[in-house]
PDB file of C-alpha atoms in Angstrom:
ATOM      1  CA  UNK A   1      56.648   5.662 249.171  1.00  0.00           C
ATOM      2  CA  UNK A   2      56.313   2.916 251.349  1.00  0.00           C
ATOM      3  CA  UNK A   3      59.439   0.929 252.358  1.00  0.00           C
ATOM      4  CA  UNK A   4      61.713   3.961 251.216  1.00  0.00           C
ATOM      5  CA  UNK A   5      64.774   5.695 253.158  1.00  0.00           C
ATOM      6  CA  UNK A   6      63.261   8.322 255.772  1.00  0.00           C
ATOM      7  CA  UNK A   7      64.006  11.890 253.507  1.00  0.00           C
ATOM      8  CA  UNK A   8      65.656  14.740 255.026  1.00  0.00           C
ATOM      9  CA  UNK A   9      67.529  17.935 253.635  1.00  0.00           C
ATOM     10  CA  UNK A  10      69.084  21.184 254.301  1.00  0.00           C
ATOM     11  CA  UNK A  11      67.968  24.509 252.271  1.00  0.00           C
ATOM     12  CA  UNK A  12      70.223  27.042 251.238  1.00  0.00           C
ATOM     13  CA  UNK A  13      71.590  29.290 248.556  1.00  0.00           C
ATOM     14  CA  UNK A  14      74.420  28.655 247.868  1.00  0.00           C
ATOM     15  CA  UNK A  15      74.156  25.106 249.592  1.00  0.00           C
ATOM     16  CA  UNK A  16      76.669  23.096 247.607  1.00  0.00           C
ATOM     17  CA  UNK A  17      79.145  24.005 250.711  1.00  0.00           C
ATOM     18  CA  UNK A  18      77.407  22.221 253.204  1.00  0.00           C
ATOM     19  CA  UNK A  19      78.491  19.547 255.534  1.00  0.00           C
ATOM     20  CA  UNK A  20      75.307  18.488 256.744  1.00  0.00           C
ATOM     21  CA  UNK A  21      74.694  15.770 254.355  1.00  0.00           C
ATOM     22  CA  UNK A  22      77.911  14.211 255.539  1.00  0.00           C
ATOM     23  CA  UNK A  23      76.975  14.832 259.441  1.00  0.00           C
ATOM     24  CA  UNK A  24      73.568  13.710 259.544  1.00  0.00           C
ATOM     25  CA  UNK A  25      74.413  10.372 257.596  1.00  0.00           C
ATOM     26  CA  UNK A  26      77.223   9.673 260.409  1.00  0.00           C
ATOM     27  CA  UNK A  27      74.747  10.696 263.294  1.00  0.00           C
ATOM     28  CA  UNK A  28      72.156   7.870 261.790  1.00  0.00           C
ATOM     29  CA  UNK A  29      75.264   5.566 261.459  1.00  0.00           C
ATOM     30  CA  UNK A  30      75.542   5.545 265.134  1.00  0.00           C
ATOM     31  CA  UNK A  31      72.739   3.684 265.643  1.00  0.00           C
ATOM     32  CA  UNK A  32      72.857   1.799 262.328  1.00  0.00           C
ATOM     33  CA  UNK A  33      69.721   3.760 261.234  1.00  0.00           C
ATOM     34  CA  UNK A  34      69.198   4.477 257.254  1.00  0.00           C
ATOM     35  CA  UNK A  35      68.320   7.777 256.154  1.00  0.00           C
ATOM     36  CA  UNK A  36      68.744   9.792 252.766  1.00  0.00           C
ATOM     37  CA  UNK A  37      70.096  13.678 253.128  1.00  0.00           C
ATOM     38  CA  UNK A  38      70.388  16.057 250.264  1.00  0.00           C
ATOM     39  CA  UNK A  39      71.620  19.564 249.696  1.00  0.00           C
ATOM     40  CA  UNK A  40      68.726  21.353 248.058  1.00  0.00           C
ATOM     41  CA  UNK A  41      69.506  25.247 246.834  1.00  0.00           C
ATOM     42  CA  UNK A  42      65.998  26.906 246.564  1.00  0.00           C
ATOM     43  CA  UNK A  43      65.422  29.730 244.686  1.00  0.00           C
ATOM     44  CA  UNK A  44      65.550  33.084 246.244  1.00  0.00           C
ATOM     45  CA  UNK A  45      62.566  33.693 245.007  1.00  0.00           C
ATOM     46  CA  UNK A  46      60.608  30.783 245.510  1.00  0.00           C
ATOM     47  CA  UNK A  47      61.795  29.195 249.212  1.00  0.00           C
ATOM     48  CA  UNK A  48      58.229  28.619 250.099  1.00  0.00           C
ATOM     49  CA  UNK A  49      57.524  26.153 247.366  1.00  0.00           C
ATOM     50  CA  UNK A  50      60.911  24.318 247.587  1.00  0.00           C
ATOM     51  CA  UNK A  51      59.970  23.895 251.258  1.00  0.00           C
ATOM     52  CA  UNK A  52      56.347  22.980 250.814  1.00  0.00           C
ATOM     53  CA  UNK A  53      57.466  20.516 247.721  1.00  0.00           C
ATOM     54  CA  UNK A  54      59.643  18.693 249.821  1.00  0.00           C
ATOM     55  CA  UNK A  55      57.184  17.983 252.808  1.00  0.00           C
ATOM     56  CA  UNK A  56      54.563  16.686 250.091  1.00  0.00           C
ATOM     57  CA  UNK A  57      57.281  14.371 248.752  1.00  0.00           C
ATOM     58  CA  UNK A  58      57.082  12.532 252.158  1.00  0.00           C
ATOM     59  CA  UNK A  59      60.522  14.794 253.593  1.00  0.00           C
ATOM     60  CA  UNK A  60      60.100  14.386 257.079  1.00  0.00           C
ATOM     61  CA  UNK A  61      62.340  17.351 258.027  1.00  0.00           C
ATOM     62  CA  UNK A  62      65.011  20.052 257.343  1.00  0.00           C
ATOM     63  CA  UNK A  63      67.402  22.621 258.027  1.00  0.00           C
ATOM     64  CA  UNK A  64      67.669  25.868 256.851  1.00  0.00           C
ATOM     65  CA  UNK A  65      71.005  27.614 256.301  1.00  0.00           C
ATOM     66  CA  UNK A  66      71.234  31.708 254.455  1.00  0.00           C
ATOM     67  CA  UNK A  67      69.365  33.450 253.401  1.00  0.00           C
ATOM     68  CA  UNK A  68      66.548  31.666 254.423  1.00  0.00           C
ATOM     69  CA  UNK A  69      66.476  31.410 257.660  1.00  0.00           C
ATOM     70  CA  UNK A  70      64.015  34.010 258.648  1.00  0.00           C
ATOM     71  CA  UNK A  71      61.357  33.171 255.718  1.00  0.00           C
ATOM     72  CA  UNK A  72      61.006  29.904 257.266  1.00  0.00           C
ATOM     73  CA  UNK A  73      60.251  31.153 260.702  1.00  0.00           C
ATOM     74  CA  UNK A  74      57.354  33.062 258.533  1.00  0.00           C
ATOM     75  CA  UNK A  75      56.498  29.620 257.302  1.00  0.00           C
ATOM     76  CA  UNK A  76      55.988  27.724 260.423  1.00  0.00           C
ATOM     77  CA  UNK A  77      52.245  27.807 262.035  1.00  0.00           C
ATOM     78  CA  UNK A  78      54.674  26.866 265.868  1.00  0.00           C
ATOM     79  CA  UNK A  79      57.453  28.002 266.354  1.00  0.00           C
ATOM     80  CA  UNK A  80      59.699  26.879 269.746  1.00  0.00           C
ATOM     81  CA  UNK A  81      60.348  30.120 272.538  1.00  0.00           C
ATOM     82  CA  UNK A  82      64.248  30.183 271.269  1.00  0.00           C
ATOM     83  CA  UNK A  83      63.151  30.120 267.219  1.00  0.00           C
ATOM     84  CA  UNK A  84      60.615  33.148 268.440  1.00  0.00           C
ATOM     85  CA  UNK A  85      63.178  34.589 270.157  1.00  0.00           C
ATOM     86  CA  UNK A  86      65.760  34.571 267.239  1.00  0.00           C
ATOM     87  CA  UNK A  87      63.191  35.640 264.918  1.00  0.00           C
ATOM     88  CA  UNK A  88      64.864  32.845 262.795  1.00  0.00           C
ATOM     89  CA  UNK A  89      64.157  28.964 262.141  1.00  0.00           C
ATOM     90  CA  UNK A  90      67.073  26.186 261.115  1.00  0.00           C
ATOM     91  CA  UNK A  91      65.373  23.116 261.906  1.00  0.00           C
ATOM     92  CA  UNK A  92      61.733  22.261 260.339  1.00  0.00           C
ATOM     93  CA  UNK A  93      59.422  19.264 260.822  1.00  0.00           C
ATOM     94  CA  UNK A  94      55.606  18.523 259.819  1.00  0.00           C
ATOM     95  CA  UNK A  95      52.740  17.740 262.297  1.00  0.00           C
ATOM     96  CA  UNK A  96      49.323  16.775 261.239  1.00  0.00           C
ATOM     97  CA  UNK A  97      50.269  18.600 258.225  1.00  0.00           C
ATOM     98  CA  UNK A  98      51.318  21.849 259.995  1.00  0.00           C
ATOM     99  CA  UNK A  99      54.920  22.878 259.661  1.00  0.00           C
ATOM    100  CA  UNK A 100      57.041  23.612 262.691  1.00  0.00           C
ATOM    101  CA  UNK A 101      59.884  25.121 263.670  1.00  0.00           C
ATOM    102  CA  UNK A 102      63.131  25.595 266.005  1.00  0.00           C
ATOM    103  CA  UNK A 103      66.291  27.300 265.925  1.00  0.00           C
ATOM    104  CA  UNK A 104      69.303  25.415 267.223  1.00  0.00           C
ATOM    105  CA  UNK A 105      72.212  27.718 266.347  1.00  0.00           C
ATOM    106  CA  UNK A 106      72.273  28.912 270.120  1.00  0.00           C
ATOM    107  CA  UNK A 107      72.438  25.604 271.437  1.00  0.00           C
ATOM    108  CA  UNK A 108      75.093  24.585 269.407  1.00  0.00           C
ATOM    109  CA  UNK A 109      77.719  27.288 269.969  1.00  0.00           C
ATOM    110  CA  UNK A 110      77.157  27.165 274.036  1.00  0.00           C
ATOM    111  CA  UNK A 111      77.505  23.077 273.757  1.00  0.00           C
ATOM    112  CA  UNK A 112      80.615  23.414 271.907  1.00  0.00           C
ATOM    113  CA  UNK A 113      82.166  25.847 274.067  1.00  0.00           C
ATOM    114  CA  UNK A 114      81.183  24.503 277.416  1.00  0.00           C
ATOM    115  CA  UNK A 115      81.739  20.461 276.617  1.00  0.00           C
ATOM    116  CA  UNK A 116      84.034  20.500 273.821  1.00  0.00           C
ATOM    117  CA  UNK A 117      86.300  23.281 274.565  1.00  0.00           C
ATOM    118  CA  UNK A 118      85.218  24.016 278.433  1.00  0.00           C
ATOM    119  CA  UNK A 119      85.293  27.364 278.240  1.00  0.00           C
ATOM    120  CA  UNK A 120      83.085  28.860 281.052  1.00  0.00           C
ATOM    121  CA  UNK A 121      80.180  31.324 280.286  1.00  0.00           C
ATOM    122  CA  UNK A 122      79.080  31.892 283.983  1.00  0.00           C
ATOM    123  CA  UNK A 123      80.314  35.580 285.007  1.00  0.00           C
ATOM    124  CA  UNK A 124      82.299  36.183 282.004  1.00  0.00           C
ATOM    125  CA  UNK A 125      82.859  39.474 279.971  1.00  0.00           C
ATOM    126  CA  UNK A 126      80.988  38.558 276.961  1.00  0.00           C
ATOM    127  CA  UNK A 127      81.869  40.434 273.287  1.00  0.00           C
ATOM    128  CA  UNK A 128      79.669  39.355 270.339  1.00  0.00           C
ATOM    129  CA  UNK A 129      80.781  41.292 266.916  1.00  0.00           C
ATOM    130  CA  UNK A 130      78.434  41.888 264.605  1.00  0.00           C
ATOM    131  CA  UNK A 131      74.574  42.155 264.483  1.00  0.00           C
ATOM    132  CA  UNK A 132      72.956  40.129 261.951  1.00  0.00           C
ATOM    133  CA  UNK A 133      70.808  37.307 261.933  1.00  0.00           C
ATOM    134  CA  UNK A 134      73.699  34.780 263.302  1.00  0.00           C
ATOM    135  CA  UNK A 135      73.820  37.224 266.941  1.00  0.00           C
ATOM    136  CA  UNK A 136      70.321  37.156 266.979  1.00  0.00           C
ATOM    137  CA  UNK A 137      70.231  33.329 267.545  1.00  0.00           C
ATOM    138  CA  UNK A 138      72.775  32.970 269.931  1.00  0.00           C
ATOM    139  CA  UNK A 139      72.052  35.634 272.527  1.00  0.00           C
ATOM    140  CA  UNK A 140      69.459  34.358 274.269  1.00  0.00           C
ATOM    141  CA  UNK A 141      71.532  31.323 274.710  1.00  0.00           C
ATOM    142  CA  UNK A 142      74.368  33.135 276.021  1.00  0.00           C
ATOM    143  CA  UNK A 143      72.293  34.918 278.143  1.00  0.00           C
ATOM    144  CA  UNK A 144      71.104  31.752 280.052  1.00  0.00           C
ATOM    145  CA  UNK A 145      74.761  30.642 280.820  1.00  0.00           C
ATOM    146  CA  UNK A 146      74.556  34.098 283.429  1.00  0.00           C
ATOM    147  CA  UNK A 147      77.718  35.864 282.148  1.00  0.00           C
ATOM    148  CA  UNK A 148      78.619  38.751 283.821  1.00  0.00           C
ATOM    149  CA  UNK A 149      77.454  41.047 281.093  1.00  0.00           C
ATOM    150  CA  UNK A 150      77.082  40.433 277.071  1.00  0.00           C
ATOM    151  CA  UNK A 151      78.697  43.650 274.560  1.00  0.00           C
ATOM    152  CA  UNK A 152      77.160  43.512 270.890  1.00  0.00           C
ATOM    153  CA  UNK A 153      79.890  45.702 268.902  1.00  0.00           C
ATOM    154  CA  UNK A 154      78.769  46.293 265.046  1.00  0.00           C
ATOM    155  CA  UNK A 155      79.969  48.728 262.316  1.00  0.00           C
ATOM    156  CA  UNK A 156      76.762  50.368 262.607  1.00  0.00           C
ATOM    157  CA  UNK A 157      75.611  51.142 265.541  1.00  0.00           C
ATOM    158  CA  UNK A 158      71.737  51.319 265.322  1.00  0.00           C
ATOM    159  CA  UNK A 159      71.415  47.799 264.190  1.00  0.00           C
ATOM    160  CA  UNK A 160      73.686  46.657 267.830  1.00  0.00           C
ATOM    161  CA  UNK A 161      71.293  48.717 269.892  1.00  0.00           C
ATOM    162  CA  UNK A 162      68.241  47.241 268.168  1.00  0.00           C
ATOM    163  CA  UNK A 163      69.775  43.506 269.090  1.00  0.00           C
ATOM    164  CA  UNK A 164      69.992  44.892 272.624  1.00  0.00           C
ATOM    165  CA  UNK A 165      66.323  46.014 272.811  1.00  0.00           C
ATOM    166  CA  UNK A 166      64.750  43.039 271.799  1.00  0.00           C
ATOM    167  CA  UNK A 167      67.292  40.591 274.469  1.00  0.00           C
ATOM    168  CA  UNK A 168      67.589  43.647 277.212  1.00  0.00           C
ATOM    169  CA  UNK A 169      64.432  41.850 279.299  1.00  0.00           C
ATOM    170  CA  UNK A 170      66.297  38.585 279.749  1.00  0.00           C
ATOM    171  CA  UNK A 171      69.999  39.124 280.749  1.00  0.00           C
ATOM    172  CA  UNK A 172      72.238  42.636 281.024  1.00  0.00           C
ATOM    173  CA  UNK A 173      73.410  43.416 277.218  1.00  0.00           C
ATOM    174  CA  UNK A 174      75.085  46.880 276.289  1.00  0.00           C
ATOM    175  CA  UNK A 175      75.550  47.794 272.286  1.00  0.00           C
ATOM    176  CA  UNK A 176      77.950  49.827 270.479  1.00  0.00           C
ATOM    177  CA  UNK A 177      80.188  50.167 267.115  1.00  0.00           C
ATOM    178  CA  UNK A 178      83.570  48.886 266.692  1.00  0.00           C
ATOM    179  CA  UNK A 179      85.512  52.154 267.719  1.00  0.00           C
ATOM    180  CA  UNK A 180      83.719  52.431 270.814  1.00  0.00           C
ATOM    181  CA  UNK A 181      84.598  49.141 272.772  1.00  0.00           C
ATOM    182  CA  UNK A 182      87.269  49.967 275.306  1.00  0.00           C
ATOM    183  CA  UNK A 183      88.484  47.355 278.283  1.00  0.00           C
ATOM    184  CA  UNK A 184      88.548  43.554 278.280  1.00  0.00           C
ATOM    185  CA  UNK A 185      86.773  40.785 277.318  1.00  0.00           C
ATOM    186  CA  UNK A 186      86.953  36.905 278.933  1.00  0.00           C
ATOM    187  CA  UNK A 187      84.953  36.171 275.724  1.00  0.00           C
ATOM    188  CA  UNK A 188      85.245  37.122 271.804  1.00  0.00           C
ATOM    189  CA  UNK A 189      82.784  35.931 269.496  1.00  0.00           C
ATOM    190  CA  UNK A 190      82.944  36.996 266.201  1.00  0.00           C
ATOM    191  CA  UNK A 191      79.570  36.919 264.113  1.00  0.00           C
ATOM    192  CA  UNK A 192      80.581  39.100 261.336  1.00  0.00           C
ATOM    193  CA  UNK A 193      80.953  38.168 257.772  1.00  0.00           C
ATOM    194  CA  UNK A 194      84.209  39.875 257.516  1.00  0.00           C
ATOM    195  CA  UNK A 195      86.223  36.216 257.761  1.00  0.00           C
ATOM    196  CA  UNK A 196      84.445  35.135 254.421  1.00  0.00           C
ATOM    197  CA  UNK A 197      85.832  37.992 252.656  1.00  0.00           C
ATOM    198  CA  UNK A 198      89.410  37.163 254.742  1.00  0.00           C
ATOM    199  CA  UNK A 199      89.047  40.225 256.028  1.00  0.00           C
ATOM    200  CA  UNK A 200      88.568  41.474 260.200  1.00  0.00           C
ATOM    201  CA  UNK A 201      86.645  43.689 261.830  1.00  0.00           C
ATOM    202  CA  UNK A 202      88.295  47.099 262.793  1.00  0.00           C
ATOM    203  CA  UNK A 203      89.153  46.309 266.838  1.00  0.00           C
ATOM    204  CA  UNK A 204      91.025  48.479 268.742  1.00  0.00           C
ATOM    205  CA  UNK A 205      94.153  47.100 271.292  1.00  0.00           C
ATOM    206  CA  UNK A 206      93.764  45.616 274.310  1.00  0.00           C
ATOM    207  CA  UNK A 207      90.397  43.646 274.001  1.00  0.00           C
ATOM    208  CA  UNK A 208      92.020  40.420 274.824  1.00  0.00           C
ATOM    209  CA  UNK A 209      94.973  38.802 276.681  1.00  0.00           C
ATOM    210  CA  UNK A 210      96.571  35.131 277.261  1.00  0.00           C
ATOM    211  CA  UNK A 211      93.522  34.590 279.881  1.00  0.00           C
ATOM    212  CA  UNK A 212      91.255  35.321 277.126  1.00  0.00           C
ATOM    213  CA  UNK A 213      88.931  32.923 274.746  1.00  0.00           C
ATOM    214  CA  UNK A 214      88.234  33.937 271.313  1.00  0.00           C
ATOM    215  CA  UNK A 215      85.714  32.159 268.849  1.00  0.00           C
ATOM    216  CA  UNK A 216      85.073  33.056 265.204  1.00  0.00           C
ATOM    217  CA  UNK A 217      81.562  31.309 264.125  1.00  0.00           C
ATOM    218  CA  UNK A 218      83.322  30.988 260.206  1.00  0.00           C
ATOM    219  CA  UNK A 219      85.290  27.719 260.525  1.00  0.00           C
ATOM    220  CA  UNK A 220      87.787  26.715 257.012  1.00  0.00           C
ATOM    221  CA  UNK A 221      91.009  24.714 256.775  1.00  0.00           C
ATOM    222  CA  UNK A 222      92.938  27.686 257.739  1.00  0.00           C
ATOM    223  CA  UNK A 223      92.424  29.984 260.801  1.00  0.00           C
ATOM    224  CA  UNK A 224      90.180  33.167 259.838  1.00  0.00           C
ATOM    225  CA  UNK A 225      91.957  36.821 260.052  1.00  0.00           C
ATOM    226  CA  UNK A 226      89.858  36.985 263.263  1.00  0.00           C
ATOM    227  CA  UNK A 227      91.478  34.145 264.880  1.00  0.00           C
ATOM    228  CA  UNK A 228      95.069  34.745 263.678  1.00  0.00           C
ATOM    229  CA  UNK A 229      95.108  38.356 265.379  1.00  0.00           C
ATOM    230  CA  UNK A 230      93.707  36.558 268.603  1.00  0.00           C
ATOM    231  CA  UNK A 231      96.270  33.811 268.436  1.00  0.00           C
ATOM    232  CA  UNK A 232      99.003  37.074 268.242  1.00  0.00           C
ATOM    233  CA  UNK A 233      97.708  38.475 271.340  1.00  0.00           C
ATOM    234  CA  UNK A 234      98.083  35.188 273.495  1.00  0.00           C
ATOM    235  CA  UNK A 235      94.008  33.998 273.410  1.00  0.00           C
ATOM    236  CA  UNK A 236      92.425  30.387 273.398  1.00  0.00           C
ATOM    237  CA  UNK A 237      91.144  30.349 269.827  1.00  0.00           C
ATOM    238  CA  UNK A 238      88.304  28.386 268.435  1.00  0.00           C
ATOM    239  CA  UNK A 239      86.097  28.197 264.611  1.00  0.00           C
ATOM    240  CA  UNK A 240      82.828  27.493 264.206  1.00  0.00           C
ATOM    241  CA  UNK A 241      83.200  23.624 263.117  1.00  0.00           C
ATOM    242  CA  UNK A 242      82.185  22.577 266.886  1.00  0.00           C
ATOM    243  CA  UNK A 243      79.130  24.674 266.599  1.00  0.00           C
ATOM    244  CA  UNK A 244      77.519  23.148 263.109  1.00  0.00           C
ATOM    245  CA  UNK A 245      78.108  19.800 264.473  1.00  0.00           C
ATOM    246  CA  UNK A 246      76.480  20.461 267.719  1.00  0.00           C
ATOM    247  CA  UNK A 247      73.383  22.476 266.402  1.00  0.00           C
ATOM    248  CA  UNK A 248      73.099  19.415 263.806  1.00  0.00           C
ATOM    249  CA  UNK A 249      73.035  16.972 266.642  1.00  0.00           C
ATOM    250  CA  UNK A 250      70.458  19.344 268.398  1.00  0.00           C
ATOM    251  CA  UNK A 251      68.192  19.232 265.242  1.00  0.00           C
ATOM    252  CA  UNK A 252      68.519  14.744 265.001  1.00  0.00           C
ATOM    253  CA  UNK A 253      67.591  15.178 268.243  1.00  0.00           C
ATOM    254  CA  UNK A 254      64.682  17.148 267.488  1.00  0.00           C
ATOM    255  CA  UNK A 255      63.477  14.870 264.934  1.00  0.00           C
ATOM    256  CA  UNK A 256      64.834  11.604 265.944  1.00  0.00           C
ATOM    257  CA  UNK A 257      64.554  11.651 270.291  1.00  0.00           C
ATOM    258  CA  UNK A 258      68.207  10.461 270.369  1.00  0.00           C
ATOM    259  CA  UNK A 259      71.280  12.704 271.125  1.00  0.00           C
ATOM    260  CA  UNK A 260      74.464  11.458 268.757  1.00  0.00           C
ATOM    261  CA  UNK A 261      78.022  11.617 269.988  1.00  0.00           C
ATOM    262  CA  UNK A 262      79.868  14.510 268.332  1.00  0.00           C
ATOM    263  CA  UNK A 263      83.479  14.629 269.389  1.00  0.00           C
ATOM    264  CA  UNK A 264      84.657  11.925 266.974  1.00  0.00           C
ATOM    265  CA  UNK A 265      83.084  13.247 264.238  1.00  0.00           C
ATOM    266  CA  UNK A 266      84.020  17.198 264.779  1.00  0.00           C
ATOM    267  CA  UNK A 267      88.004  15.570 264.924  1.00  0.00           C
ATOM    268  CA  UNK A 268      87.332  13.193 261.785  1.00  0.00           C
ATOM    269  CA  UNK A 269      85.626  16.893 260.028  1.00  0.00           C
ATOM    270  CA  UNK A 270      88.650  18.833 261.473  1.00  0.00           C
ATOM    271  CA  UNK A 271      91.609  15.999 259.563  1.00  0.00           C
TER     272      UNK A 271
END
């Protein structure tokens, strides 16, 4: 294997979506380094082998998109204090033959919102919808920027209030379902799956105004059902395009020790 292109990949199932083939080759072109990417969709039954099949091929590291995010925190024998925290790995290397991990979804969104949108976090009313693994990794982040006070809303309820036992030690964080939430928000993130289906999560009026920022982690070529009602009620609106790029630059960063530059390539993604 000596003399080939360094091997990376991303895991996922479905996979044949993803842009980080594309981003990762234009992060390495930055600094005219070679380096081969592929798309690899593991079995659901079998992510353990795909993984360990890869890293005795010579890969030298990977991301993990759904569903298999939180089998390949079980993988890792170290796991960084924000991958333990999200309960959830995306980025995976090998030292001295021991696999590692790290989650980077947290750092992405707050990088994208604070440097490529500038939306302040500091002492803001924070709304996170939904409850699933994709909350999970971006709380503690959000939590670090010192809002005023994060709200997990979620269709049911239980699931919320778990999220807010596990992050309640590190920042204030309050749960509830959908038909609860009541007053306004600086801040709208939406975490649910409902823009896949091109559907919205059941909100009641008055969350948001013109002062208001509103960002749906789905990001498409047309604005999500989330965003659109946003839009109607005067908000800042944002997708989720900012955020892959940034938690991709997080992860070459990870394995490489350089940071890329990421606003030319989130505007050459967006046209």
């Amino acid at each position: 294997m000596s003399g080939a292109m360094p091997r990376y990949a991303v895991f996922g199932n479905p996979v044949a979506h993803s842009r980080s083939p594309q981003i990762h080759v234009a992060f390495a072109a930055q600094r005219e380094q070679s380096l081969s990417y592929e798309r690899i969709e593991a079995p659901l039954d079998d992510f353990a082998g795909s993984v360990a099949a890869f890293f005795d091929a010579q890969g030298c590291g990977a991301n993990v998109t759904v569903p298999f995010k939180e089998q390949a925190f079980a993988l890792c024998s170290s796991v960084t204090d924000r991958a333990r925290q999200a309960g959830a790995v995306n980025t995976l290397w090998q030292e001295g033959g021991k696999l590692h991990g790290d989650n980077t979804d947290g750092a992405g969104l707050v990088t994208d919102m604070l440097h490529n949108l500038g939306w302040p976090l500091a002492d803001r009313r924070v709304l996170v919808l939904g409850a699933g693994g994709a909350v999970r990794g971006v709380i503690g982040a959000l939590q670090s920027m010192a809002p005023a006070a994060i709200t997990v809303a979620n269709r049911t309820v239980s699931r919320a209030q778990t999220l807010a036992e596990i992050f309640e030690k590190t920042g204030a964080i309050n749960a509830c379902g959908f038909a609860d939430l009541a007053g306004r928000f600086d801040l709208v993130i939406n975490a649910t799956s409902a823009s896949l289906a091109g559907d919205m999560p059941p909100l009641p009026p008055g969350l948001v105004d013109a002062g208001s920022q509103c960002y749906d982690m789905m990001y498409g070529d047309e604005p999500t059902p989330f965003l659109r009602w946003a839009s109607a009620q005067g908000a800042a609106t944002a997708d989720g395009l900012g955020m892959l790029v940034e938690q991709a630059a997080e992860a070459f960063m990870i394995w490489h020790g350089w940071r890329p530059v990421t606003a030319e390539l989130i505007a050459s993604l967006r046209n």
